Amino acid sequence: MSRRNPIVRILACAARGDEAGAVQALDRLTPWKGVAEIAADIAGPPLVRALVRAMQDGRDVLANELRELADELQQE
């Protein structure tokens, strides 16, 4: 796994359609134990599938909107 920010790793995997990688990155972001871990394991895969579907509008659209977000983040 790369040294990228965990949110960026999740988004990158989802943008590539790599559900398993995105779930793994989400699991690393949420290292909970007990009941919280069970909840994360149940919620993680559907959340990742929703992200993958939302990112299927087109790579160009996604890339442009992520650039806009990056610009906004740099201005803050």
Short mmCIF file of N, CA, C and O in Angstrom, two decimals:
data_model
loop_
_atom_site.label_atom_id
_atom_site.label_comp_id
_atom_site.label_asym_id
_atom_site.label_seq_id
_atom_site.Cartn_x
_atom_site.Cartn_y
_atom_site.Cartn_z
N MET A 1 0.86 -1.18 0.00
CA MET A 1 0.00 0.00 0.00
C MET A 1 0.90 1.23 0.00
O MET A 1 1.90 1.28 0.70
N SER A 2 0.55 2.22 -0.76
CA SER A 2 1.36 3.43 -0.90
C SER A 2 1.28 4.28 0.36
O SER A 2 0.48 4.04 1.25
N ARG A 3 2.11 5.29 0.41
CA ARG A 3 2.17 6.19 1.55
C ARG A 3 1.19 7.35 1.39
O ARG A 3 1.29 8.34 2.11
N ARG A 4 0.28 7.24 0.45
CA ARG A 4 -0.70 8.30 0.24
C ARG A 4 -1.60 8.46 1.46
O ARG A 4 -1.78 7.54 2.25
N ASN A 5 -2.19 9.63 1.54
CA ASN A 5 -3.23 9.88 2.53
C ASN A 5 -4.30 8.80 2.40
O ASN A 5 -4.65 8.41 1.28
N PRO A 6 -4.84 8.28 3.52
CA PRO A 6 -5.82 7.19 3.42
C PRO A 6 -7.06 7.54 2.61
O PRO A 6 -7.59 6.69 1.88
N ILE A 7 -7.51 8.77 2.67
CA ILE A 7 -8.68 9.18 1.89
C ILE A 7 -8.34 9.11 0.39
O ILE A 7 -9.13 8.65 -0.42
N VAL A 8 -7.15 9.57 0.05
CA VAL A 8 -6.71 9.54 -1.35
C VAL A 8 -6.58 8.09 -1.83
O VAL A 8 -6.96 7.77 -2.96
N ARG A 9 -6.06 7.19 -0.97
CA ARG A 9 -5.96 5.78 -1.34
C ARG A 9 -7.34 5.19 -1.63
O ARG A 9 -7.52 4.47 -2.60
N ILE A 10 -8.32 5.50 -0.78
CA ILE A 10 -9.68 4.99 -0.98
C ILE A 10 -10.24 5.51 -2.30
O ILE A 10 -10.78 4.75 -3.11
N LEU A 11 -10.10 6.81 -2.53
CA LEU A 11 -10.62 7.41 -3.77
C LEU A 11 -9.91 6.86 -5.00
O LEU A 11 -10.55 6.58 -6.02
N ALA A 12 -8.60 6.68 -4.92
CA ALA A 12 -7.84 6.16 -6.06
C ALA A 12 -8.29 4.74 -6.40
O ALA A 12 -8.50 4.41 -7.57
N CYS A 13 -8.43 3.91 -5.39
CA CYS A 13 -8.88 2.53 -5.64
C CYS A 13 -10.30 2.52 -6.21
O CYS A 13 -10.59 1.79 -7.16
N ALA A 14 -11.16 3.33 -5.63
CA ALA A 14 -12.54 3.39 -6.12
C ALA A 14 -12.60 3.88 -7.55
O ALA A 14 -13.35 3.36 -8.37
N ALA A 15 -11.77 4.87 -7.88
CA ALA A 15 -11.75 5.41 -9.25
C ALA A 15 -11.28 4.35 -10.25
O ALA A 15 -11.73 4.34 -11.39
N ARG A 16 -10.40 3.46 -9.80
CA ARG A 16 -9.93 2.38 -10.68
C ARG A 16 -10.87 1.19 -10.68
O ARG A 16 -10.66 0.24 -11.42
N GLY A 17 -11.90 1.24 -9.84
CA GLY A 17 -12.83 0.11 -9.75
C GLY A 17 -12.29 -1.02 -8.90
O GLY A 17 -12.81 -2.14 -8.93
N ASP A 18 -11.27 -0.76 -8.12
CA ASP A 18 -10.63 -1.76 -7.26
C ASP A 18 -11.34 -1.78 -5.91
O ASP A 18 -10.88 -1.17 -4.94
N GLU A 19 -12.46 -2.51 -5.86
CA GLU A 19 -13.25 -2.56 -4.63
C GLU A 19 -12.45 -3.15 -3.48
O GLU A 19 -12.49 -2.64 -2.36
N ALA A 20 -11.73 -4.24 -3.73
CA ALA A 20 -10.97 -4.89 -2.66
C ALA A 20 -9.91 -3.94 -2.09
O ALA A 20 -9.74 -3.86 -0.86
N GLY A 21 -9.22 -3.22 -2.95
CA GLY A 21 -8.21 -2.27 -2.49
C GLY A 21 -8.82 -1.13 -1.69
O GLY A 21 -8.27 -0.70 -0.68
N ALA A 22 -9.98 -0.64 -2.15
CA ALA A 22 -10.65 0.45 -1.44
C ALA A 22 -11.13 -0.02 -0.08
O ALA A 22 -11.02 0.71 0.92
N VAL A 23 -11.67 -1.24 0.00
CA VAL A 23 -12.11 -1.78 1.29
C VAL A 23 -10.92 -1.93 2.22
O VAL A 23 -10.98 -1.60 3.40
N GLN A 24 -9.80 -2.43 1.69
CA GLN A 24 -8.59 -2.59 2.50
C GLN A 24 -8.11 -1.23 3.02
O GLN A 24 -7.75 -1.10 4.19
N ALA A 25 -8.11 -0.22 2.16
CA ALA A 25 -7.70 1.12 2.57
C ALA A 25 -8.65 1.68 3.63
O ALA A 25 -8.22 2.31 4.59
N LEU A 26 -9.95 1.43 3.45
CA LEU A 26 -10.93 1.88 4.44
C LEU A 26 -10.71 1.17 5.77
O LEU A 26 -10.77 1.79 6.84
N ASP A 27 -10.42 -0.12 5.73
CA ASP A 27 -10.15 -0.87 6.96
C ASP A 27 -8.93 -0.30 7.69
O ASP A 27 -8.93 -0.22 8.92
N ARG A 28 -7.91 0.09 6.93
CA ARG A 28 -6.72 0.68 7.56
C ARG A 28 -7.02 2.05 8.16
O ARG A 28 -6.40 2.46 9.13
N LEU A 29 -7.96 2.75 7.56
CA LEU A 29 -8.35 4.08 8.06
C LEU A 29 -9.15 3.95 9.35
O LEU A 29 -9.12 4.84 10.19
N THR A 30 -9.86 2.84 9.50
CA THR A 30 -10.74 2.65 10.66
C THR A 30 -10.33 1.40 11.44
O THR A 30 -11.00 0.39 11.38
N PRO A 31 -9.20 1.47 12.17
CA PRO A 31 -8.70 0.30 12.89
C PRO A 31 -9.43 0.06 14.21
O PRO A 31 -8.82 0.01 15.27
N TRP A 32 -10.74 -0.07 14.12
CA TRP A 32 -11.54 -0.25 15.32
C TRP A 32 -11.53 -1.69 15.77
O TRP A 32 -11.28 -2.61 15.00
N LYS A 33 -11.87 -1.89 17.01
CA LYS A 33 -11.97 -3.23 17.61
C LYS A 33 -13.37 -3.43 18.17
O LYS A 33 -14.08 -2.47 18.43
N GLY A 34 -13.75 -4.66 18.32
CA GLY A 34 -15.04 -4.99 18.94
C GLY A 34 -16.21 -4.71 18.02
O GLY A 34 -16.16 -4.94 16.82
N VAL A 35 -17.28 -4.18 18.61
CA VAL A 35 -18.52 -3.93 17.87
C VAL A 35 -18.30 -2.93 16.75
O VAL A 35 -18.84 -3.08 15.65
N ALA A 36 -17.48 -1.93 16.98
CA ALA A 36 -17.20 -0.93 15.93
C ALA A 36 -16.54 -1.58 14.72
O ALA A 36 -16.84 -1.23 13.58
N GLU A 37 -15.67 -2.55 14.96
CA GLU A 37 -15.01 -3.24 13.84
C GLU A 37 -16.03 -4.05 13.04
O GLU A 37 -15.98 -4.07 11.81
N ILE A 38 -16.96 -4.69 13.72
CA ILE A 38 -18.00 -5.45 13.04
C ILE A 38 -18.85 -4.51 12.19
O ILE A 38 -19.16 -4.80 11.04
N ALA A 39 -19.22 -3.38 12.75
CA ALA A 39 -20.01 -2.40 12.00
C ALA A 39 -19.26 -1.90 10.77
O ALA A 39 -19.83 -1.76 9.69
N ALA A 40 -17.94 -1.65 10.93
CA ALA A 40 -17.14 -1.18 9.80
C ALA A 40 -17.04 -2.26 8.73
O ALA A 40 -17.10 -1.97 7.53
N ASP A 41 -16.91 -3.52 9.16
CA ASP A 41 -16.83 -4.62 8.19
C ASP A 41 -18.13 -4.78 7.41
O ASP A 41 -18.12 -5.14 6.24
N ILE A 42 -19.24 -4.50 8.07
CA ILE A 42 -20.54 -4.60 7.39
C ILE A 42 -20.76 -3.40 6.47
O ILE A 42 -21.23 -3.54 5.35
N ALA A 43 -20.40 -2.22 6.91
CA ALA A 43 -20.66 -0.99 6.14
C ALA A 43 -19.63 -0.74 5.05
O ALA A 43 -19.96 -0.13 4.03
N GLY A 44 -18.40 -1.20 5.22
CA GLY A 44 -17.32 -0.90 4.29
C GLY A 44 -17.57 -1.30 2.85
O GLY A 44 -17.53 -0.45 1.95
N PRO A 45 -17.85 -2.58 2.58
CA PRO A 45 -18.05 -2.98 1.18
C PRO A 45 -19.19 -2.26 0.46
O PRO A 45 -19.00 -1.80 -0.66
N PRO A 46 -20.37 -2.08 1.09
CA PRO A 46 -21.41 -1.32 0.39
C PRO A 46 -21.01 0.14 0.14
O PRO A 46 -21.34 0.71 -0.90
N LEU A 47 -20.30 0.73 1.08
CA LEU A 47 -19.84 2.11 0.90
C LEU A 47 -18.88 2.19 -0.28
O LEU A 47 -19.00 3.08 -1.13
N VAL A 48 -17.96 1.25 -0.36
CA VAL A 48 -17.01 1.23 -1.48
C VAL A 48 -17.73 1.01 -2.80
O VAL A 48 -17.43 1.68 -3.79
N ARG A 49 -18.68 0.09 -2.84
CA ARG A 49 -19.43 -0.13 -4.09
C ARG A 49 -20.16 1.13 -4.51
O ARG A 49 -20.20 1.47 -5.70
N ALA A 50 -20.71 1.88 -3.55
CA ALA A 50 -21.38 3.14 -3.87
C ALA A 50 -20.38 4.16 -4.44
O ALA A 50 -20.69 4.87 -5.40
N LEU A 51 -19.18 4.22 -3.87
CA LEU A 51 -18.16 5.12 -4.38
C LEU A 51 -17.76 4.75 -5.81
O LEU A 51 -17.63 5.61 -6.67
N VAL A 52 -17.57 3.46 -6.05
CA VAL A 52 -17.19 2.99 -7.39
C VAL A 52 -18.26 3.37 -8.40
O VAL A 52 -17.97 3.90 -9.47
N ARG A 53 -19.52 3.13 -8.05
CA ARG A 53 -20.62 3.48 -8.97
C ARG A 53 -20.67 4.98 -9.22
O ARG A 53 -20.87 5.44 -10.34
N ALA A 54 -20.49 5.77 -8.17
CA ALA A 54 -20.54 7.23 -8.31
C ALA A 54 -19.40 7.76 -9.18
O ALA A 54 -19.55 8.80 -9.83
N MET A 55 -18.31 7.04 -9.23
CA MET A 55 -17.16 7.48 -9.99
C MET A 55 -17.18 6.99 -11.43
O MET A 55 -16.26 7.26 -12.20
N GLN A 56 -18.22 6.32 -11.82
CA GLN A 56 -18.30 5.79 -13.18
C GLN A 56 -18.90 6.79 -14.17
O GLN A 56 -19.16 6.43 -15.30
N ASP A 57 -19.10 8.02 -13.75
CA ASP A 57 -19.61 9.05 -14.66
C ASP A 57 -18.61 9.35 -15.77
O ASP A 57 -18.96 9.92 -16.78
N GLY A 58 -17.39 9.01 -15.54
CA GLY A 58 -16.35 9.26 -16.51
C GLY A 58 -15.09 9.73 -15.83
O GLY A 58 -15.14 10.54 -14.91
N ARG A 59 -13.97 9.22 -16.28
CA ARG A 59 -12.71 9.57 -15.65
C ARG A 59 -12.37 11.04 -15.86
O ARG A 59 -11.78 11.68 -15.00
N ASP A 60 -12.74 11.59 -17.01
CA ASP A 60 -12.46 13.01 -17.25
C ASP A 60 -13.23 13.89 -16.27
O ASP A 60 -12.66 14.84 -15.73
N VAL A 61 -14.50 13.58 -16.08
CA VAL A 61 -15.32 14.35 -15.14
C VAL A 61 -14.72 14.26 -13.74
O VAL A 61 -14.54 15.27 -13.05
N LEU A 62 -14.39 13.05 -13.33
CA LEU A 62 -13.82 12.83 -12.01
C LEU A 62 -12.49 13.58 -11.86
O LEU A 62 -12.27 14.27 -10.86
N ALA A 63 -11.63 13.48 -12.84
CA ALA A 63 -10.34 14.14 -12.78
C ALA A 63 -10.50 15.67 -12.66
O ALA A 63 -9.83 16.31 -11.84
N ASN A 64 -11.40 16.23 -13.46
CA ASN A 64 -11.62 17.68 -13.41
C ASN A 64 -12.15 18.11 -12.05
O ASN A 64 -11.71 19.12 -11.49
N GLU A 65 -13.10 17.34 -11.51
CA GLU A 65 -13.68 17.71 -10.22
C GLU A 65 -12.68 17.54 -9.08
O GLU A 65 -12.67 18.33 -8.14
N LEU A 66 -11.82 16.54 -9.17
CA LEU A 66 -10.79 16.37 -8.15
C LEU A 66 -9.76 17.50 -8.23
O LEU A 66 -9.26 17.96 -7.20
N ARG A 67 -9.45 17.97 -9.45
CA ARG A 67 -8.56 19.13 -9.59
C ARG A 67 -9.18 20.36 -8.94
O ARG A 67 -8.50 21.13 -8.26
N GLU A 68 -10.48 20.55 -9.17
CA GLU A 68 -11.17 21.68 -8.55
C GLU A 68 -11.11 21.58 -7.03
O GLU A 68 -10.88 22.58 -6.35
N LEU A 69 -11.32 20.37 -6.50
CA LEU A 69 -11.24 20.18 -5.06
C LEU A 69 -9.84 20.46 -4.55
O LEU A 69 -9.66 21.13 -3.52
N ALA A 70 -8.82 20.00 -5.28
CA ALA A 70 -7.43 20.26 -4.89
C ALA A 70 -7.15 21.75 -4.85
O ALA A 70 -6.51 22.26 -3.92
N ASP A 71 -7.65 22.48 -5.84
CA ASP A 71 -7.48 23.93 -5.86
C ASP A 71 -8.14 24.57 -4.64
O ASP A 71 -7.56 25.45 -4.00
N GLU A 72 -9.34 24.12 -4.32
CA GLU A 72 -10.04 24.66 -3.14
C GLU A 72 -9.25 24.38 -1.86
O GLU A 72 -9.13 25.26 -1.00
N LEU A 73 -8.72 23.17 -1.73
CA LEU A 73 -7.98 22.80 -0.53
C LEU A 73 -6.71 23.61 -0.40
O LEU A 73 -6.31 23.98 0.71
N GLN A 74 -6.06 23.92 -1.51
CA GLN A 74 -4.82 24.69 -1.46
C GLN A 74 -5.08 26.16 -1.12
O GLN A 74 -4.20 26.84 -0.61
N GLN A 75 -6.29 26.65 -1.39
CA GLN A 75 -6.62 28.05 -1.11
C GLN A 75 -6.96 28.26 0.35
O GLN A 75 -6.93 29.38 0.83
N GLU A 76 -7.29 27.20 1.05
CA GLU A 76 -7.68 27.35 2.46
C GLU A 76 -6.50 27.52 3.37
O GLU A 76 -5.44 27.18 3.17
#
